[in-house]
Coordinates of C-alpha atoms in Angstrom, one line a residue:
M21 CA 255.4 132.2 18.7
N22 CA 252.7 132.0 16.0
D23 CA 252.6 128.2 16.1
H24 CA 251.8 128.2 19.8
R25 CA 248.2 127.7 20.9
T26 CA 246.9 129.3 24.1
L27 CA 243.9 128.5 26.3
S28 CA 243.0 130.3 29.5
L29 CA 241.9 128.9 32.8
D30 CA 239.5 131.4 34.3
L31 CA 239.8 131.5 38.0
G32 CA 239.4 135.2 38.6
P33 CA 242.6 136.6 40.2
R34 CA 244.2 133.1 39.9
S35 CA 243.6 132.9 36.2
Y36 CA 246.4 131.9 33.9
D37 CA 247.3 130.7 30.4
I38 CA 248.3 127.3 29.1
V39 CA 250.5 127.6 26.1
V40 CA 251.1 124.6 23.8
G41 CA 253.6 124.4 21.0
A42 CA 256.9 123.2 19.7
G43 CA 260.1 125.1 20.5
L44 CA 258.4 126.9 23.4
L45 CA 261.4 126.8 25.8
D46 CA 263.4 129.4 23.9
S47 CA 260.7 132.0 24.1
L48 CA 259.4 131.2 27.6
G49 CA 261.6 133.8 29.3
A50 CA 260.1 136.6 27.2
R51 CA 256.6 135.3 28.0
L52 CA 257.3 135.1 31.7
S53 CA 259.1 138.3 32.3
P54 CA 255.9 140.6 32.3
L55 CA 254.1 138.2 34.6
L56 CA 256.7 138.0 37.4
P57 CA 257.1 140.4 40.3
G58 CA 260.9 140.1 40.5
P59 CA 263.9 138.7 38.7
Q60 CA 264.7 135.8 41.0
V61 CA 263.6 132.5 39.4
A62 CA 264.5 129.1 40.9
V63 CA 264.4 126.4 38.2
V64 CA 263.6 123.1 39.9
S65 CA 264.3 120.0 37.8
N66 CA 265.7 116.5 38.2
D67 CA 269.0 114.8 37.2
T68 CA 267.3 113.2 34.1
I69 CA 265.7 116.3 32.7
A70 CA 268.2 118.9 33.6
P71 CA 271.0 117.7 31.3
L72 CA 268.5 117.8 28.4
Y73 CA 266.7 121.1 28.9
M74 CA 268.2 123.2 31.8
E75 CA 270.7 125.0 29.6
R76 CA 268.0 126.2 27.2
M77 CA 265.6 127.1 30.0
V78 CA 268.3 129.2 31.8
A79 CA 269.4 130.9 28.6
S80 CA 265.8 131.9 27.9
L81 CA 265.3 133.3 31.4
K82 CA 268.6 135.2 31.3
A83 CA 267.8 136.7 27.9
A84 CA 264.6 138.1 29.4
G85 CA 266.6 139.8 32.2
L86 CA 265.7 137.2 34.9
T87 CA 268.3 135.7 37.3
P88 CA 267.8 131.9 37.4
L89 CA 269.0 129.5 40.1
E90 CA 269.2 125.8 39.3
I91 CA 267.9 123.3 41.9
L92 CA 268.2 119.6 41.1
L93 CA 266.2 116.7 42.7
P94 CA 266.8 113.0 42.1
D95 CA 264.4 111.4 39.5
G96 CA 261.6 109.2 40.8
E97 CA 258.3 109.0 42.7
K98 CA 260.1 107.6 45.7
Y99 CA 261.8 111.0 46.2
K100 CA 258.5 112.9 46.4
D101 CA 258.8 113.3 50.2
W102 CA 259.5 115.7 53.0
H103 CA 263.3 115.1 52.9
H104 CA 263.7 116.1 49.2
L105 CA 261.2 119.0 49.6
Q106 CA 263.8 120.4 52.0
T107 CA 266.3 120.5 49.2
I108 CA 264.3 123.2 47.5
F109 CA 263.8 125.2 50.7
D110 CA 267.5 124.9 51.6
A111 CA 268.6 126.3 48.2
L112 CA 266.0 129.2 48.3
I113 CA 267.0 130.2 51.8
E114 CA 270.8 129.9 51.2
N115 CA 270.5 132.1 48.1
R116 CA 268.4 134.7 49.9
F117 CA 265.3 134.3 47.7
E118 CA 262.6 136.9 48.5
R119 CA 258.8 137.1 48.3
S120 CA 259.1 138.5 44.8
C121 CA 260.7 135.3 43.6
T122 CA 259.2 132.6 41.3
L123 CA 259.6 128.8 41.3
L124 CA 259.7 127.1 37.9
A125 CA 259.1 123.4 37.6
L126 CA 261.0 121.9 34.7
G127 CA 260.1 118.2 34.6
G128 CA 257.3 115.7 35.0
G129 CA 254.6 115.3 37.6
V130 CA 256.9 114.7 40.6
V131 CA 258.9 117.8 39.9
G132 CA 255.7 119.8 39.3
D133 CA 254.0 118.6 42.5
M134 CA 257.0 119.2 44.7
T135 CA 257.8 122.6 43.2
G136 CA 254.2 123.8 43.5
Y137 CA 254.0 122.7 47.1
A138 CA 257.3 124.5 47.8
A139 CA 255.9 127.6 46.2
A140 CA 252.7 127.4 48.2
S141 CA 254.7 127.1 51.4
F142 CA 257.9 129.2 51.0
L143 CA 257.5 132.6 52.6
R144 CA 253.7 131.7 52.8
G145 CA 253.4 131.7 49.0
V146 CA 255.4 132.8 46.0
H147 CA 254.9 132.7 42.2
F148 CA 255.0 129.4 40.5
V149 CA 255.3 128.3 36.8
Q150 CA 254.8 124.9 35.3
V151 CA 257.0 123.7 32.3
P152 CA 256.0 120.0 32.1
T153 CA 258.2 117.7 30.0
T154 CA 256.2 114.4 30.2
L155 CA 253.0 113.6 28.5
L156 CA 251.3 112.8 31.8
S157 CA 252.3 116.1 33.3
Q158 CA 251.4 118.0 30.1
V159 CA 247.8 116.7 29.9
D160 CA 247.1 116.4 33.6
A161 CA 249.5 117.1 36.5
S162 CA 250.6 120.6 35.4
V163 CA 247.1 122.0 35.0
G164 CA 244.7 122.8 37.9
G165 CA 246.9 123.6 40.9
K166 CA 247.2 120.3 42.7
T167 CA 250.5 120.2 44.5
G168 CA 252.0 117.9 47.2
I169 CA 254.2 115.1 48.3
N170 CA 253.6 111.4 49.3
H171 CA 253.5 109.9 52.8
P172 CA 254.7 106.3 53.4
L173 CA 251.0 105.5 54.2
G174 CA 249.5 107.1 51.1
K175 CA 250.0 109.0 47.9
N176 CA 249.6 112.8 47.8
L177 CA 248.2 113.0 51.3
I178 CA 250.2 116.2 52.1
G179 CA 249.8 119.2 49.8
A180 CA 247.8 122.3 48.7
F181 CA 245.7 123.7 45.9
Y182 CA 248.0 126.3 44.5
Q183 CA 247.7 127.6 40.9
P184 CA 250.6 128.5 38.7
K185 CA 251.0 131.8 36.8
L186 CA 251.6 130.0 33.5
V187 CA 251.8 126.5 32.1
G188 CA 254.2 126.3 29.1
I189 CA 254.0 123.0 27.2
D190 CA 256.9 122.5 24.7
L191 CA 255.9 119.5 22.5
D192 CA 259.6 119.0 21.6
T193 CA 260.3 117.6 25.0
L194 CA 258.3 114.5 24.2
A195 CA 261.0 113.4 21.8
T196 CA 263.3 112.5 24.7
L197 CA 260.6 110.8 26.7
P198 CA 261.3 107.1 27.4
R199 CA 258.7 104.9 25.8
R200 CA 257.4 103.6 29.1
E201 CA 256.8 107.2 30.3
L202 CA 255.0 108.1 27.1
L203 CA 252.6 105.1 27.5
A204 CA 252.0 106.1 31.1
G205 CA 250.9 109.5 29.9
L206 CA 248.5 108.0 27.4
A207 CA 246.6 106.5 30.3
E208 CA 245.6 110.0 31.4
V209 CA 244.7 110.9 27.8
I210 CA 242.4 107.9 27.6
K211 CA 240.9 108.9 30.9
Y212 CA 239.6 112.1 29.5
G213 CA 237.8 110.3 26.8
I214 CA 236.2 107.9 29.3
I215 CA 234.9 110.5 31.8
W216 CA 234.1 113.5 29.5
D217 CA 234.3 113.0 25.7
G218 CA 233.4 109.9 23.9
E219 CA 234.5 111.4 20.6
L220 CA 237.9 111.9 22.0
F221 CA 238.0 108.2 23.0
E222 CA 237.1 107.2 19.5
R223 CA 239.8 109.5 18.0
I224 CA 242.4 107.8 20.3
E225 CA 241.2 104.4 19.1
K226 CA 241.5 105.4 15.5
N227 CA 244.8 107.3 15.8
L228 CA 246.6 105.3 18.4
D229 CA 249.5 104.3 16.1
G230 CA 250.1 107.9 15.1
L231 CA 250.0 109.1 18.8
L232 CA 252.5 106.4 19.8
A233 CA 254.8 107.6 16.9
L234 CA 254.4 111.2 18.2
D235 CA 252.9 112.5 15.0
P236 CA 253.2 116.3 15.6
A237 CA 249.7 117.2 14.4
L238 CA 248.0 114.4 16.3
I239 CA 249.9 114.7 19.6
G240 CA 249.6 118.5 19.6
K241 CA 245.9 118.5 19.1
I242 CA 245.3 115.7 21.7
I243 CA 247.4 117.5 24.3
Y244 CA 245.5 120.8 23.7
D245 CA 242.1 119.1 23.8
C246 CA 243.0 117.3 27.1
C247 CA 244.2 120.6 28.6
A248 CA 240.9 122.2 27.5
I249 CA 238.9 119.5 29.2
K250 CA 241.0 119.9 32.4
A251 CA 240.6 123.7 32.3
E252 CA 236.8 123.3 31.8
V253 CA 236.5 120.9 34.8
V254 CA 238.7 123.1 37.0
N255 CA 236.8 126.2 36.0
L256 CA 233.6 124.4 37.3
D257 CA 235.2 123.1 40.5
E258 CA 238.7 124.3 41.5
R259 CA 239.0 122.6 44.8
E260 CA 237.3 119.2 44.0
A261 CA 234.0 119.7 45.7
G262 CA 232.1 117.9 42.9
T263 CA 232.8 117.7 39.2
R264 CA 236.6 117.8 39.5
A265 CA 236.5 114.4 41.3
L266 CA 235.7 112.8 37.9
L267 CA 239.4 113.4 37.1
N268 CA 240.1 110.7 39.6
L269 CA 238.8 107.8 37.5
G270 CA 241.0 104.8 38.3
H271 CA 243.0 106.8 40.9
T272 CA 241.4 105.3 44.1
F273 CA 242.4 101.8 42.9
G274 CA 245.6 103.1 41.2
H275 CA 247.0 104.9 44.3
A276 CA 246.4 101.7 46.3
I277 CA 248.3 99.7 43.7
E278 CA 251.2 102.2 43.7
S279 CA 251.3 102.2 47.5
L280 CA 251.3 98.4 47.9
A281 CA 253.8 97.8 45.1
G282 CA 256.1 100.5 46.5
Y283 CA 256.4 104.0 45.0
G284 CA 258.3 103.9 41.7
V285 CA 257.7 100.2 40.9
L286 CA 254.8 101.2 38.8
L287 CA 254.6 104.5 37.1
H288 CA 251.6 106.7 38.1
G289 CA 250.0 106.3 34.7
E290 CA 250.4 102.5 34.9
G291 CA 248.6 102.4 38.2
V292 CA 245.8 104.5 36.8
A293 CA 245.5 102.3 33.7
I294 CA 245.0 99.2 36.0
G295 CA 242.7 101.3 38.2
M296 CA 240.5 102.3 35.2
V297 CA 240.0 98.7 34.3
M298 CA 239.0 97.9 37.9
A299 CA 236.7 101.0 37.9
A300 CA 235.1 99.9 34.6
D301 CA 234.7 96.3 36.0
L302 CA 233.1 97.7 39.1
S303 CA 230.8 99.9 37.0
Q304 CA 229.6 96.9 35.0
R305 CA 229.0 94.9 38.2
M306 CA 226.9 97.8 39.5
G307 CA 224.7 97.7 36.3
L308 CA 226.1 100.9 34.9
C309 CA 228.3 100.6 31.8
S310 CA 227.9 97.6 29.5
Q311 CA 230.3 94.6 29.1
G312 CA 231.0 95.9 25.6
E313 CA 232.1 99.4 26.9
T314 CA 234.2 97.8 29.6
Q315 CA 235.9 95.6 27.0
R316 CA 236.6 98.7 24.8
I317 CA 238.4 100.4 27.7
R318 CA 240.5 97.3 28.5
T319 CA 241.3 96.8 24.8
L320 CA 242.5 100.3 24.2
L321 CA 244.7 100.3 27.3
E322 CA 246.2 97.0 26.2
R323 CA 246.8 98.3 22.6
A324 CA 248.5 101.3 24.2
G325 CA 251.0 98.9 25.9
L326 CA 249.7 99.6 29.4
P327 CA 249.3 97.1 32.2
V328 CA 245.7 96.0 32.9
K329 CA 246.4 93.6 35.8
A330 CA 247.4 94.6 39.3
P331 CA 250.1 93.0 41.5
R332 CA 248.8 90.2 43.6
F333 CA 248.2 91.2 47.2
P334 CA 245.4 90.2 49.5
V335 CA 242.2 92.0 48.7
E336 CA 242.1 93.2 52.3
N337 CA 245.4 95.0 51.8
Y338 CA 243.9 96.9 48.8
L339 CA 240.7 97.8 50.7
E340 CA 242.9 99.0 53.7
A341 CA 245.0 101.1 51.4
M342 CA 241.9 102.7 49.8
T343 CA 240.5 103.7 53.2
R344 CA 243.6 106.0 53.6
D345 CA 242.8 107.7 50.3
K346 CA 242.3 111.5 50.6
K347 CA 239.0 111.2 48.8
V348 CA 237.4 109.1 51.6
T349 CA 234.4 111.0 53.0
A350 CA 232.8 110.1 56.4
G351 CA 234.8 106.8 56.3
R352 CA 233.4 105.8 53.0
I353 CA 235.5 105.2 49.9
R354 CA 234.4 107.3 46.9
F355 CA 234.8 105.8 43.4
V356 CA 234.5 107.3 40.0
V357 CA 232.2 104.9 38.1
V358 CA 231.5 104.8 34.3
D359 CA 228.0 105.2 33.0
K360 CA 229.2 104.9 29.4
I361 CA 232.3 106.0 27.5
G362 CA 232.2 109.8 27.7
K363 CA 230.1 110.0 31.0
A364 CA 231.0 109.1 34.6
H365 CA 229.9 110.0 38.1
V366 CA 231.2 109.7 41.7
T367 CA 229.6 107.3 44.2
A368 CA 230.3 106.4 47.8
D369 CA 227.8 103.5 47.5
A370 CA 229.8 100.9 45.7
P371 CA 229.1 97.5 47.5
V372 CA 232.3 96.2 49.1
E373 CA 231.7 92.8 47.7
M374 CA 231.6 94.2 44.1
V375 CA 234.8 96.3 44.8
S376 CA 236.5 93.2 46.1
A377 CA 235.4 91.2 43.0
A378 CA 236.7 93.9 40.7
I379 CA 240.1 93.8 42.4
L380 CA 240.3 90.0 42.4
E381 CA 239.2 89.8 38.7
N382 CA 242.0 92.1 37.6
M383 CA 245.0 90.8 39.5
V384 CA 247.9 88.9 37.9
D385 CA 247.5 85.1 38.1

């Protein structure tokens, strides 16, 4: 355990640790046992991740005296819905799980969001643990307590803020991550540099090849630093009343892109990458960030192998999709805009003609 780094998210009685390191799965049961009120642990995963890591996860829990139940979901964003949420509830009820139980999410952002929402809802709230296995979920989705499912009319419109008891990030799981998923996770890593830490952005620019090659020292440090930023932001604003909204850079555009393309056609990180290009373009049009900074953002995303052009749909369709975004306030769409790399803010005053122009400029020909 000595090679594992720990940081704490301080939310009073909802505080928890985020542990980052290689080989963490095998010691996770021992870490969890003192934190849990009872031995029942439902390990929720999907049919891609379970064959890779379920056996080790279950063995670790059993070795610590816990009694795990395996629950499998199909793999993909299109299954993040009411119907598949019921799969979790059905298994818990059929196996007589009690209020002292814990739900453990073993997988990426979809598994984590669904498991967290199930934990928030089952018996009006049971313990919850995040064991993220994708880069995107390790640096973003697993930290901060956002849980939920999609609705056909919009992404993540149904959910709850519900904090886990522990986040355990085993860096070894990245070795089995498909290349496309790795790149999608890098979009969220780059996001932290744009909104919060210009030095981090420069470090990604300089070390991109090593990150893409999963250099252990580089990737471990980057994941830890991103989690530290996320923890700092959530400490300041747990329920997204202000500062936390900065984490949505590119997401208002990105969620509309995902919704119009059809869930699962584009990965979440791919939608966010395109959305960040649109957000930077909008920021430049509003007289905020410079053309040079906008180009740096686009160039880094392109170097990372991420898409920077959206599918072609009428601009009106994009605007309509964005009006259903959960961040709309008093009927006005809120955007995260970039002042410069390392600094951003939220506005509800983006002129619609500039928003439309940013969309049009960044669609495929």
